[in-house]
Coordinates of C-alpha atoms in Angstrom, one line a residue:
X237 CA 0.0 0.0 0.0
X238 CA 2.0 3.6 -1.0
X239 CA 1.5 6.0 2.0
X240 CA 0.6 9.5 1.9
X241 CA 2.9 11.9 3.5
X242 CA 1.4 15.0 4.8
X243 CA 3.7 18.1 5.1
X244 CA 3.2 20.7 7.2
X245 CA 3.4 24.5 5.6
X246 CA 7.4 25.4 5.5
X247 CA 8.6 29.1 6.4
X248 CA 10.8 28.6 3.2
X249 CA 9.9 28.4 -0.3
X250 CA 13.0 26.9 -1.2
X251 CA 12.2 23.5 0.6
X252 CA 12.3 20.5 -1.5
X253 CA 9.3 18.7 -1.5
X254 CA 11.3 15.4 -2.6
X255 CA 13.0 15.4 1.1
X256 CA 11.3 12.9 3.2
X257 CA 12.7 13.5 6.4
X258 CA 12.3 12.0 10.3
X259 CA 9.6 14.7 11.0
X260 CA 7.4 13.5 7.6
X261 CA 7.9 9.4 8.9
X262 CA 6.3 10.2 12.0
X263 CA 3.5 11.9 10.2
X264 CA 2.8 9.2 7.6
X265 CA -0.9 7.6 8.3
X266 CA -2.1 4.6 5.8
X267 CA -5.3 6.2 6.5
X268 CA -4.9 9.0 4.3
X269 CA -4.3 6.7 1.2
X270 CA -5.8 7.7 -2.0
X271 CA -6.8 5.3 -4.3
X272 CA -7.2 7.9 -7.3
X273 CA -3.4 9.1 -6.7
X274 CA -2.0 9.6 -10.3
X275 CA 1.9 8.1 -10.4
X276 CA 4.3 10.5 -11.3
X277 CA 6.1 8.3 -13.8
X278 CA 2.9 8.4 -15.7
X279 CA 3.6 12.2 -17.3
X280 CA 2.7 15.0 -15.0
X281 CA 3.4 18.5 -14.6
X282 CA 7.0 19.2 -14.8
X283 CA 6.5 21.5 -12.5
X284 CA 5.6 18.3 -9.6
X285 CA 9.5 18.5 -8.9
X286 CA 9.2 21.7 -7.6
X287 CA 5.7 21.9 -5.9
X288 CA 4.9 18.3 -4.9
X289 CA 4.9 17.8 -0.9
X290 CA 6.5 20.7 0.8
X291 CA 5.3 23.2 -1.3
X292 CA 1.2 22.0 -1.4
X293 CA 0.7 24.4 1.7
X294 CA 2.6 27.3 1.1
X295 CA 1.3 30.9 1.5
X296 CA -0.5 32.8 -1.2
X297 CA 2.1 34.8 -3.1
X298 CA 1.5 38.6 -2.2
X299 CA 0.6 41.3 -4.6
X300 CA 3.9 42.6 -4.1
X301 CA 5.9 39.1 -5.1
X302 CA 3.7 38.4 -7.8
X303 CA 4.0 41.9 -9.5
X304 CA 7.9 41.3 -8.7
X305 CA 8.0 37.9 -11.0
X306 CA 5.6 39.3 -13.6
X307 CA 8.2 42.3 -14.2
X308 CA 11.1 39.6 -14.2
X309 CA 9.5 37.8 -16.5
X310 CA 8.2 40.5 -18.8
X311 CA 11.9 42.0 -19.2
X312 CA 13.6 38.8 -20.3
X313 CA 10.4 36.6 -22.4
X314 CA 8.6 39.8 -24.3
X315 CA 11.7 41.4 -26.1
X316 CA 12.7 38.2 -27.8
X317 CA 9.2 37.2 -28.9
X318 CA 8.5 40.9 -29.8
X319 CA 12.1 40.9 -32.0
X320 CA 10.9 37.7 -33.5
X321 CA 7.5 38.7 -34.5
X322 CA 8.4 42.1 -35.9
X323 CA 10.7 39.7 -38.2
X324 CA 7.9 37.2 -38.6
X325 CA 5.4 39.6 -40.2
X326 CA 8.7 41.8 -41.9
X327 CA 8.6 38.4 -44.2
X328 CA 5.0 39.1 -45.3
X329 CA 5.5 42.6 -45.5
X330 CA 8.7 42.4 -47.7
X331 CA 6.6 40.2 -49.7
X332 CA 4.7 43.3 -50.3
X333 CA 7.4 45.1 -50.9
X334 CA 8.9 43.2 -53.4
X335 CA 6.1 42.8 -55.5
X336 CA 6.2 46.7 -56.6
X337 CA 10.2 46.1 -56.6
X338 CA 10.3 43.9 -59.3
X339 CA 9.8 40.4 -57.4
X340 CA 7.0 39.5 -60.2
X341 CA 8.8 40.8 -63.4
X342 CA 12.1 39.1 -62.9
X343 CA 10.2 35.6 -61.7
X344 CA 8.2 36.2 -64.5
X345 CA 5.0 35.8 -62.5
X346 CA 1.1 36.1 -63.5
X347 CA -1.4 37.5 -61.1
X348 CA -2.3 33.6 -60.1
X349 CA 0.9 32.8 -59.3
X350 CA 1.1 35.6 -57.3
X351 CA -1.8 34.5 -55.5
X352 CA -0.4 31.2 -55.3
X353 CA 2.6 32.4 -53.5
X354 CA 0.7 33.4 -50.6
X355 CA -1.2 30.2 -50.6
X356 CA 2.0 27.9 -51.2
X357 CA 3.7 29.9 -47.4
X358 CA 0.2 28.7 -45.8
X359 CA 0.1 25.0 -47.6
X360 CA 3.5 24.6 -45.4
X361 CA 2.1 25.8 -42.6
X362 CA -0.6 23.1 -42.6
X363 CA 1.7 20.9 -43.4
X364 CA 4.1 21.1 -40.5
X365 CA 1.9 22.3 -38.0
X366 CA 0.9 19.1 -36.6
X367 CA 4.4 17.8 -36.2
X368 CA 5.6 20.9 -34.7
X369 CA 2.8 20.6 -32.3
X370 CA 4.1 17.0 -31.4
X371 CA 7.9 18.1 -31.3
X372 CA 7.3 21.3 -29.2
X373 CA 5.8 18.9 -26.2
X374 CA 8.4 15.9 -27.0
X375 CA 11.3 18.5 -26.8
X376 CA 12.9 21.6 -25.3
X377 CA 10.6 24.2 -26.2
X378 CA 13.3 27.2 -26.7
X379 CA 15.4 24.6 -28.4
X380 CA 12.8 24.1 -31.1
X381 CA 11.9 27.1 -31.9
X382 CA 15.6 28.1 -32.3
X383 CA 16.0 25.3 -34.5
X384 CA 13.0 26.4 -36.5
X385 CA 14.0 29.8 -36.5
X386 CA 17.5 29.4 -38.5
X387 CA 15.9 27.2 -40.9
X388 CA 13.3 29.9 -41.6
X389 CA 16.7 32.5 -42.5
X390 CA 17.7 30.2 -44.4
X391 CA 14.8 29.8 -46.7
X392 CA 14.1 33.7 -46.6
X393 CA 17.8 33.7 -47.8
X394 CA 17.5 31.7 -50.8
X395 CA 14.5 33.5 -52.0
X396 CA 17.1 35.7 -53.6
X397 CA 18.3 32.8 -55.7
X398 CA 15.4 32.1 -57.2
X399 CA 14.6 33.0 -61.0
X400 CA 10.7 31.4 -61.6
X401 CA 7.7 31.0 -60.1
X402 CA 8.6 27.1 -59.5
X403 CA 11.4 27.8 -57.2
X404 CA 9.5 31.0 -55.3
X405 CA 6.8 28.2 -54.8
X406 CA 9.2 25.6 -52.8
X407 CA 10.7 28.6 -50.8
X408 CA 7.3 29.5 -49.7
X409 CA 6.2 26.3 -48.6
X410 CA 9.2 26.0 -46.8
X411 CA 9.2 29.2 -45.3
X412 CA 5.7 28.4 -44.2
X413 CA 6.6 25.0 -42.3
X414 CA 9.4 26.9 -40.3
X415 CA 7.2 29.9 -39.2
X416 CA 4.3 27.4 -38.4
X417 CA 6.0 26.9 -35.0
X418 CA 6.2 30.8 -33.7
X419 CA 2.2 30.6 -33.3
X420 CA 2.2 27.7 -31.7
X421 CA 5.5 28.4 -29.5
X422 CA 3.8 31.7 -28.4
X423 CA 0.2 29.8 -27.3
X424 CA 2.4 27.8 -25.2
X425 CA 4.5 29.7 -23.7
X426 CA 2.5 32.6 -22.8
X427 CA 0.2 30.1 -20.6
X428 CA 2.8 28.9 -18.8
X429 CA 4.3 32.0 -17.7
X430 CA 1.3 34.6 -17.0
X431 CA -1.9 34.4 -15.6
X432 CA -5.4 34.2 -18.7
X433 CA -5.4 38.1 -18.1
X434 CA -1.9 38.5 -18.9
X435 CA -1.8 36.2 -21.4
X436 CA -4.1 38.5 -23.9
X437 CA -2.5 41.7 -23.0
X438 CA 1.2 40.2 -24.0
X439 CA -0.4 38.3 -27.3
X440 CA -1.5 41.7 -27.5
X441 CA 1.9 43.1 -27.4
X442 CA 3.5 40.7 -29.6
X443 CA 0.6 41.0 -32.6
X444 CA 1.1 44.5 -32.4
X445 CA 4.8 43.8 -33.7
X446 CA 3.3 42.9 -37.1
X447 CA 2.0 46.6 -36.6
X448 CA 5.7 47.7 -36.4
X449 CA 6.7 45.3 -39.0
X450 CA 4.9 47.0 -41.2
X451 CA 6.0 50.5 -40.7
X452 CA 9.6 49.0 -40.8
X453 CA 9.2 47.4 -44.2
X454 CA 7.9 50.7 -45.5
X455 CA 10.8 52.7 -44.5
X456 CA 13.1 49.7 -45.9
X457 CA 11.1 50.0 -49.2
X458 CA 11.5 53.6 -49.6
X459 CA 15.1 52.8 -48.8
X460 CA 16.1 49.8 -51.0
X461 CA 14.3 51.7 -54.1
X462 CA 17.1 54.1 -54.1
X463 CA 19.1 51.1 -55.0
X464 CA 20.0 50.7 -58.9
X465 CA 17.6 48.3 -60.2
X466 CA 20.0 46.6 -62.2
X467 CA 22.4 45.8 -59.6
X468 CA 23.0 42.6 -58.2
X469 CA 21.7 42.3 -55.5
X470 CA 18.7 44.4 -57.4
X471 CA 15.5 46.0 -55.2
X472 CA 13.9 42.8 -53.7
X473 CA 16.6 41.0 -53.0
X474 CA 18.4 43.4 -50.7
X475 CA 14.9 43.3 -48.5
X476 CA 15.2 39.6 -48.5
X477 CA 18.8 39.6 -47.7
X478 CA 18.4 41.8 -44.5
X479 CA 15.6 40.1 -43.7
X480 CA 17.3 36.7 -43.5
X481 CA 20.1 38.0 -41.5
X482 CA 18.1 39.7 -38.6
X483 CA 16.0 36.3 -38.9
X484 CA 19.5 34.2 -38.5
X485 CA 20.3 36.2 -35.8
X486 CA 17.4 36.0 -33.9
X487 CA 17.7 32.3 -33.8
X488 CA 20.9 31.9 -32.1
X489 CA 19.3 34.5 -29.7
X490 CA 16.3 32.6 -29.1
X491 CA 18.6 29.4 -28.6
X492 CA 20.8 31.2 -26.0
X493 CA 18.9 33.5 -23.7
X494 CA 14.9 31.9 -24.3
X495 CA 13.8 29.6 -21.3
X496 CA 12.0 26.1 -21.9
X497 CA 9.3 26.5 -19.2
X498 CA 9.3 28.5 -15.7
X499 CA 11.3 25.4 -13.4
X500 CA 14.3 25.6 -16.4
X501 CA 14.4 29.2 -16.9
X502 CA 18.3 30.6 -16.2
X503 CA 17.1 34.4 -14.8
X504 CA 15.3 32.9 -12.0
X505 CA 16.4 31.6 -8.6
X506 CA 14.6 28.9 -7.5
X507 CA 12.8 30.3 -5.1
X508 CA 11.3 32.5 -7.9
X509 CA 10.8 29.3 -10.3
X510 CA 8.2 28.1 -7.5
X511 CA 6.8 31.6 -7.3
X512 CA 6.6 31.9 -11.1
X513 CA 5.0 28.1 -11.1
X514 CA 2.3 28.8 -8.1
X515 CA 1.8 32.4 -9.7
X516 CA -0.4 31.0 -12.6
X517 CA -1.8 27.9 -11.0
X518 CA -5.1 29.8 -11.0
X519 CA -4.9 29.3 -14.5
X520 CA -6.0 25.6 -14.3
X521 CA -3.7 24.9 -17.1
X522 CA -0.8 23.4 -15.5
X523 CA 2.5 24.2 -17.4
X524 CA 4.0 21.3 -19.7
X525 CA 4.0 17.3 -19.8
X526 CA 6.5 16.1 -21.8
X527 CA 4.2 12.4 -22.2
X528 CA 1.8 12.2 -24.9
X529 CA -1.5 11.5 -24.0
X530 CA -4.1 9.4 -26.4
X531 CA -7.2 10.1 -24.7
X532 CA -6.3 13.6 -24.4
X533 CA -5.0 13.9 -28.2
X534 CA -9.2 12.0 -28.4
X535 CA -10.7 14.6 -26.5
X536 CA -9.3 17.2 -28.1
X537 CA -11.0 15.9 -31.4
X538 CA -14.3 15.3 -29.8
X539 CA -14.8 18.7 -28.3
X540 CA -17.3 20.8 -29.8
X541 CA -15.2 24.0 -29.1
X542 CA -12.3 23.1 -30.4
X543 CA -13.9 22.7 -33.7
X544 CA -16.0 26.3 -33.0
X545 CA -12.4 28.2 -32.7
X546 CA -11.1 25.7 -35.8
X547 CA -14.3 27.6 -37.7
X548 CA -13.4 30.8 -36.7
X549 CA -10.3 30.7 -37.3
X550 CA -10.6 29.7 -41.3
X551 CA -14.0 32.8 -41.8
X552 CA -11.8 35.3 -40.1
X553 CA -8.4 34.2 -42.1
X554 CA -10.3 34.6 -45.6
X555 CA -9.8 37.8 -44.7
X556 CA -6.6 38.2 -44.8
X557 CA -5.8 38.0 -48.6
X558 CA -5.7 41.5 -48.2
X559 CA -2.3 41.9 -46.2
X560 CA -0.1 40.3 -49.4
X561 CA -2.0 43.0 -51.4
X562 CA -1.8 46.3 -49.6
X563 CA 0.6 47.4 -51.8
X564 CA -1.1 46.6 -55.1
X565 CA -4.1 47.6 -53.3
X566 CA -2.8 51.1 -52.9
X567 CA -0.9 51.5 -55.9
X568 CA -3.7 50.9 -58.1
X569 CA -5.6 54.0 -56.5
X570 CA -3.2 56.3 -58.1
X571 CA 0.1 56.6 -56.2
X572 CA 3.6 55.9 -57.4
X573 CA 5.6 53.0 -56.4
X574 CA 7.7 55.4 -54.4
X575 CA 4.4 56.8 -53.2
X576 CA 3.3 52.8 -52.3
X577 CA 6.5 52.1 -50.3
X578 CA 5.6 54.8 -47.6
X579 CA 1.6 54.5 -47.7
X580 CA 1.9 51.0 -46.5
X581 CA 3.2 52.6 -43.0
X582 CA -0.1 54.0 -41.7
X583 CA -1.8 50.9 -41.7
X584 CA 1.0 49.4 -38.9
X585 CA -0.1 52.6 -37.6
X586 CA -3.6 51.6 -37.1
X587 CA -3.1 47.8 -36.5
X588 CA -0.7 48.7 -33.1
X589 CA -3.9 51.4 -32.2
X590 CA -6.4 48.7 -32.6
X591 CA -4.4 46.0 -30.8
X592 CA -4.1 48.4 -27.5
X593 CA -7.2 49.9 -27.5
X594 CA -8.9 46.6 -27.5
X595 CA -6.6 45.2 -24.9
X596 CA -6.8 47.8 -22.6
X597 CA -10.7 47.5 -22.9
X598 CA -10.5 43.9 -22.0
X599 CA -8.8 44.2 -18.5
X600 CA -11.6 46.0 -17.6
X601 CA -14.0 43.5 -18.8
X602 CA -12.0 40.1 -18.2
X603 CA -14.8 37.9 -18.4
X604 CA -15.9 39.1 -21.9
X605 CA -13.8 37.9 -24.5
X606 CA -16.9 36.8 -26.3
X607 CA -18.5 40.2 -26.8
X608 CA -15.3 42.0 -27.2
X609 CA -14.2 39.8 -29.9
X610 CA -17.4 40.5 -31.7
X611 CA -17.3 44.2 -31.1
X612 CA -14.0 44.0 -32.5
X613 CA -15.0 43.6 -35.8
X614 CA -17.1 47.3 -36.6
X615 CA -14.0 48.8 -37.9
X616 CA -13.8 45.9 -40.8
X617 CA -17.3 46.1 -41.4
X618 CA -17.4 49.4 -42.0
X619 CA -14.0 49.6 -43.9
X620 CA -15.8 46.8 -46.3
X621 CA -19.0 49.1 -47.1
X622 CA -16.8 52.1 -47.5
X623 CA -14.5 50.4 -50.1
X624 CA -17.5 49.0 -51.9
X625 CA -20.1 51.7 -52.2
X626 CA -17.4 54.9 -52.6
X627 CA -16.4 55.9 -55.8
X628 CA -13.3 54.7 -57.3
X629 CA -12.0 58.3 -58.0
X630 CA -12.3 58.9 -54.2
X631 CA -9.0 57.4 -53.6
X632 CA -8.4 59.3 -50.4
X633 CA -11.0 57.7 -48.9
X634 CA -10.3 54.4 -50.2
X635 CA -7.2 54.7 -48.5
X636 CA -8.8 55.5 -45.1
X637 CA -11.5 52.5 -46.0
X638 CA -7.9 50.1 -46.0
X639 CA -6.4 51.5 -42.9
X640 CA -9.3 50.9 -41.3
X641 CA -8.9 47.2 -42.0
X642 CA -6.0 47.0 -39.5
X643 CA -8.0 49.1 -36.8
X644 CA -10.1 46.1 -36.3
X645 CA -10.5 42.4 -36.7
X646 CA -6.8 41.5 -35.3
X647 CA -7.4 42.4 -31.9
X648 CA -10.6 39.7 -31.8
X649 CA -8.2 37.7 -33.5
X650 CA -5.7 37.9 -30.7
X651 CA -8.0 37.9 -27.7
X652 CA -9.3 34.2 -29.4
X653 CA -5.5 32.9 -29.5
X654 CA -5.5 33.8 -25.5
X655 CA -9.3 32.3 -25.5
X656 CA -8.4 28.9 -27.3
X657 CA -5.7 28.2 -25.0
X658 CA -7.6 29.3 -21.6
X659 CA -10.2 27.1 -22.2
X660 CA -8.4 23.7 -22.9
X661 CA -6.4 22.1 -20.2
X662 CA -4.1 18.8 -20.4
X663 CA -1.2 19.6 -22.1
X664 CA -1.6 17.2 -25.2
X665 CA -5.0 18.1 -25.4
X666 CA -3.8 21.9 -25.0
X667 CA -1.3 21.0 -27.9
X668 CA -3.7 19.6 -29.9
X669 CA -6.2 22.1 -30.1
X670 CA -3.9 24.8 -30.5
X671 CA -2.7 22.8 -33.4
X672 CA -6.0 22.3 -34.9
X673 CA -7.1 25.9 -34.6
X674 CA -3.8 27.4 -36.5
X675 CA -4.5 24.9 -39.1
X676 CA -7.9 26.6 -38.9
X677 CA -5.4 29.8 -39.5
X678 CA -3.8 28.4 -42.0
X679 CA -6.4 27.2 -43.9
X680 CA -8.1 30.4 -44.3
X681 CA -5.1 31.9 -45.0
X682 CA -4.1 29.9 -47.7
X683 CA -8.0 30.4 -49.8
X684 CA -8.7 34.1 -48.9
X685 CA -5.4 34.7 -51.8
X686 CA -7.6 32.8 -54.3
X687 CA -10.4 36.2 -54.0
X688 CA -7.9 38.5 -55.6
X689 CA -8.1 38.1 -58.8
X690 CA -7.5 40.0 -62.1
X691 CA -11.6 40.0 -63.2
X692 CA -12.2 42.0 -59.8
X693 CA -9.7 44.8 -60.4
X694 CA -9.3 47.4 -59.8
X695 CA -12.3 47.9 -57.8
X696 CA -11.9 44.7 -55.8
X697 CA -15.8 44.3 -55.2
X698 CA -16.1 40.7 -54.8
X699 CA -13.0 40.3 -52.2
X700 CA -14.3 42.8 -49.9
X701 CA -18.2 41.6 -50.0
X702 CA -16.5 38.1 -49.5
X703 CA -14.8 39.7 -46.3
X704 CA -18.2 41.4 -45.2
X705 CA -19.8 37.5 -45.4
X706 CA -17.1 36.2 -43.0
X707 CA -17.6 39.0 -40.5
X708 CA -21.3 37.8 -39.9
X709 CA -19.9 34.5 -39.1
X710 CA -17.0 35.2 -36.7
X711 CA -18.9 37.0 -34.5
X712 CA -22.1 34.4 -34.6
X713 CA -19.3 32.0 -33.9
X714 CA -17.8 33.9 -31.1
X715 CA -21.0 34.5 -29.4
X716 CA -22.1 31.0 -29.9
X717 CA -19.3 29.7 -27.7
X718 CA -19.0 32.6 -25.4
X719 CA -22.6 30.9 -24.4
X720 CA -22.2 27.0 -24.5
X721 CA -19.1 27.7 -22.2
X722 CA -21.4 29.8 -20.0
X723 CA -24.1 26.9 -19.7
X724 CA -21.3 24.2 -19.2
X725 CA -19.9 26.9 -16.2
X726 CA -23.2 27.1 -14.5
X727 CA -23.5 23.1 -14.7
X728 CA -20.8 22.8 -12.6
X729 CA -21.5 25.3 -10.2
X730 CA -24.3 23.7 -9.4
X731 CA -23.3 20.3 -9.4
X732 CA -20.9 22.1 -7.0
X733 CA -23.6 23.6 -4.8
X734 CA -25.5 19.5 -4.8
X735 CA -22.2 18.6 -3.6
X736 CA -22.4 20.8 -0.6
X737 CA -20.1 24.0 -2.4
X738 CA -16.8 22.8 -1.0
X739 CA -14.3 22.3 -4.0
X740 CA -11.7 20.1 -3.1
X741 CA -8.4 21.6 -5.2
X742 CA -6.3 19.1 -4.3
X743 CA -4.6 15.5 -6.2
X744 CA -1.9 13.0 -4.9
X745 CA 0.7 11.9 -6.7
X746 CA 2.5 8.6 -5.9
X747 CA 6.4 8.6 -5.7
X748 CA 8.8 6.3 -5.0
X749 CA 11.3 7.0 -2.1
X750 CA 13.9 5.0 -0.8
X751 CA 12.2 2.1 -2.2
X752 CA 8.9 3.1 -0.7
X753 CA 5.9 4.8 -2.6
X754 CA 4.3 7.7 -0.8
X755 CA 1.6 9.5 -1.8
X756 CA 2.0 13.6 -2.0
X757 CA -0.2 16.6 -2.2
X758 CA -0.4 18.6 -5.2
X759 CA -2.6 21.3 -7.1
X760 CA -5.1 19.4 -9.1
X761 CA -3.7 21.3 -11.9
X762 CA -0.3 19.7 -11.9
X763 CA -1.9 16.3 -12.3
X764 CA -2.1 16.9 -16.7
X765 CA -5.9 16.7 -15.9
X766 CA -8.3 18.1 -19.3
X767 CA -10.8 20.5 -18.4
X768 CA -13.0 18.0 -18.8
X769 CA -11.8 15.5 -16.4
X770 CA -11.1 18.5 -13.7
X771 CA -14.6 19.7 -12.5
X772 CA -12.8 22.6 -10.7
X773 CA -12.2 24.2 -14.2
X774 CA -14.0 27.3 -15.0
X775 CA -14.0 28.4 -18.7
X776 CA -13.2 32.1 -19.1
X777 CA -16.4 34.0 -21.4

């Protein structure tokens, strides 16, 4: 029979709850068995080494200490993911740089295979998505994404070297399959370092480095066009070029100073890793298990919600055709390519305006993703009307009618990456949702290129009444799960309340020591438990 040890509350948090010392013997009682203990060889929380046993009783964290490790974190985790983003979405942008730099004459490249381009970066992205989904909980997270990283400056690199639309294809794809893994990473890693709060106001911060991407790309437009043309390395290469090295660059920073997960990360003592660990354990999510789970990786699939966000995900990424044409976009209203470069600027403007606005609006309603999502979506709307019913001569306010693309639509797209991954718990089945809802991305991603085609020019009608359809259905999607996770809420609560309203928050895990199993006390969320499985989960609206 394995024997429970109760431990007593220690004055320090730097305890180890795998000591089992004289004081602990005297306290072990066979009558606190548990026969639903989970063993800890069978893949739980890596966080169990820290927390397990000694650490089960320990005070609350103050305001004071958790503030203290939220700063900590914030000033080593956001500046690499924010580098790496600004560089992710400076790939797209140069993209659009390069096609008014003479990317399609020199490729030789028809308006469909232009469009194909686009779709070929998000075909790779499919592609890979489920095995980097698989390899980010098998291995070192940082690791990973390092690898992934170089491999993507590489591909950015050889862009340069190709000379048809064949070899611009296989790049993209490529590209695509490397960059697959930043979404993901940043799903993951962002819940197992802030609280569900936290975790939309720093996917917040980071989307808003596609903002500065943008504004960055102009500027290296405008510059690069001052290069002779017939040089080699011409226009569009030299944006490639930089890109690639910034990208390269990144990578080896990502591999040197990014932590795995709070109990490995090098800035922290370890008192603070326990601090850091017990800070978000109100999440429910636990932070990483390294042990694939088949019933998990099943759940996952037969979840109604997960396939609600997969939905969302493709209406509101057929929208996004429009980001690989801004600059065609824009130069067809009138302006010069020189012109172009520059006027692609204000709309990183208006995506890092919409971004914080929208954040800032949801820490003061934290419980109303839901609505706030949908609400997010008025700017788009209107943007579609305007670029539909206004003259085409009115190119001034066609231009506002773009920029007001950026103003809205991203920040619900944001607050539903926080969403997807505060309402799933179990790491596989975390892993696997997230997967499945940025193949979702992907997917929508890769048709909404298909819209822009040369029949609809230069008015672009059809693309933008196709983006006024998918509105409708984001937001009916949105508020359609904001309210089956409110009814599945208020069935627990009350089966809560039948149960006499005490919610037990506590699990045992079974270790073996000194030839001996005991039985410790843990959080119920360091026990890999889905939401499903742990009735103390509460879906956030």
């Amino acid at each position: 029979m394995a024997t429970q040890v109760e431990l007593q509350p220690t004055p320090s948090r730097l305890s180890s709850g795998n000591d089992i010392n004289e004081k602990d013997e005297k306290r072990r009682s066979d009558s606190f068995f548990h026969e639903d203990a989970v063993r800890e060889s069978a893949g739980v929380d890596v966080a169990v080494a820290l927390l397990a046993g000694a650490h089960a009783d320990d005070a609350p964290l103050t305001p004071e200490e958790a503030m203290a490790i939220r700063k900590k974190l914030d000033r080593h985790l956001l500046p690499l993911f924010f580098l790496i983003y600004c560089l992710q979405f400076m790939d797209k942008s140069v993209l659009t740089q390069a096609s008014i730099l003479g990317i399609i004459q020199d490729n030789h490249l028809t308006t469909d295979d232009w469009n194909n381009l686009g779709s070929a970066f998000y075909i790779g992205f499919i592609i890979f998505e489920y095995p980097h989904n698989w390899m980010l909980q098998r291995f070192p997270v940082a690791k990973y994404l390092s690898a992934t990283i170089i491999l993507w400056a590489l591909f950015v690199g050889l862009n340069c070297a190709a000379t048809n639309y064949g070899g611009l294809f296989a790049l993209r794809l490529l590209l695509g399959g490397m960059e697959g893994s930043i979404m993901s990473g940043l799903m993951l890693v962002t819940q197992m370092f802030y609280t569900r709060i936290e975790i939309v106001e720093r996917v917040g911060w980071t989307l808003c480095c596609n903002g500065f991407a943008q504004i960055i790309t102009g500027f290296l437009g405008f510059g690069v066009y001052h290069i002779n043309p017939n040089a080699t390395p011409n226009q569009w290469q030299w944006i490639m070029i930089i890109t690639a090295i910034l990208t390269f660059i990144c990578g080896i920073m990502f591999y040197l100073w990014f932590p795995d997960n709070p109990t490995t990360a090098w800035f922290l003592s370890e008192e603070e890793k326990v601090m850091a660990v017990k800070r978000v354990q109100g999440n429910q999510n636990g932070i990483e298990t390294k042990t694939w789970k088949r019933y998990q990786f099943i759940e996952a699939l037969t979840d109604l919600k997960t396939w609600m966000f997969f939905l969302f995900a493709v209406f509101f990424d057929l929208q996004n055709g429009v980001s690989i044409q801004f600059g065609l976009i824009i130069k067809s209203y009138g302006f010069s390519t020189l012109q172009t470069t520059l006027l692609n600027i204000p709309s990183g403007i208006a995506l890092i305006i919409g971004i914080l606005f929208w954040g800032a609006v949801i820490r003061h309603f934290p419980n109303s993703r839901g609505y706030l999502a949908a609400l997010s979506f008025i700017p788009n709307i209107l943007s579609c009307l305007l670029s539909i019913c206004l003259p085409f001569h009115n190119r001034a306010g066609l231009l506002a009618a773009v920029y007001m693309l950026s103003l809205g639509g991203v920040p619900g797209f944001v607050i539903s990456i926080a969403w997807v991954s505060s309402t799933n718990s179990g790491h596989t089945k975390r892993m696997t949702v997230n997967g499945i809802f940025l193949i979702g991305y992907a997917l929508g991603q890769m048709l909404s290129t298909q819209f822009w085609k040369d029949k609809y020019k230069p008015t672009n009608h059809v693309p933008f009444a196709i983006q006024l359809g998918t509105y409708a259905v984001d937001i009916a999607l949105l508020i359609g799960i904001r309210e089956m996770l409110k009814r599945e809420n208020r069935r627990r609560d009350a089966a809560l309340a039948a149960n006499g309203g005490v919610d037990d928050p506590w699990g045992y895990i079974e270790r073996v020591v000194d030839g001996r199993t005991v039985q410790l006390k843990v959080e119920k969320s360091l026990l890999d438990l889905t939401d499903k499985e742990n009735q103390s989960f509460r879906y956030v609206l």
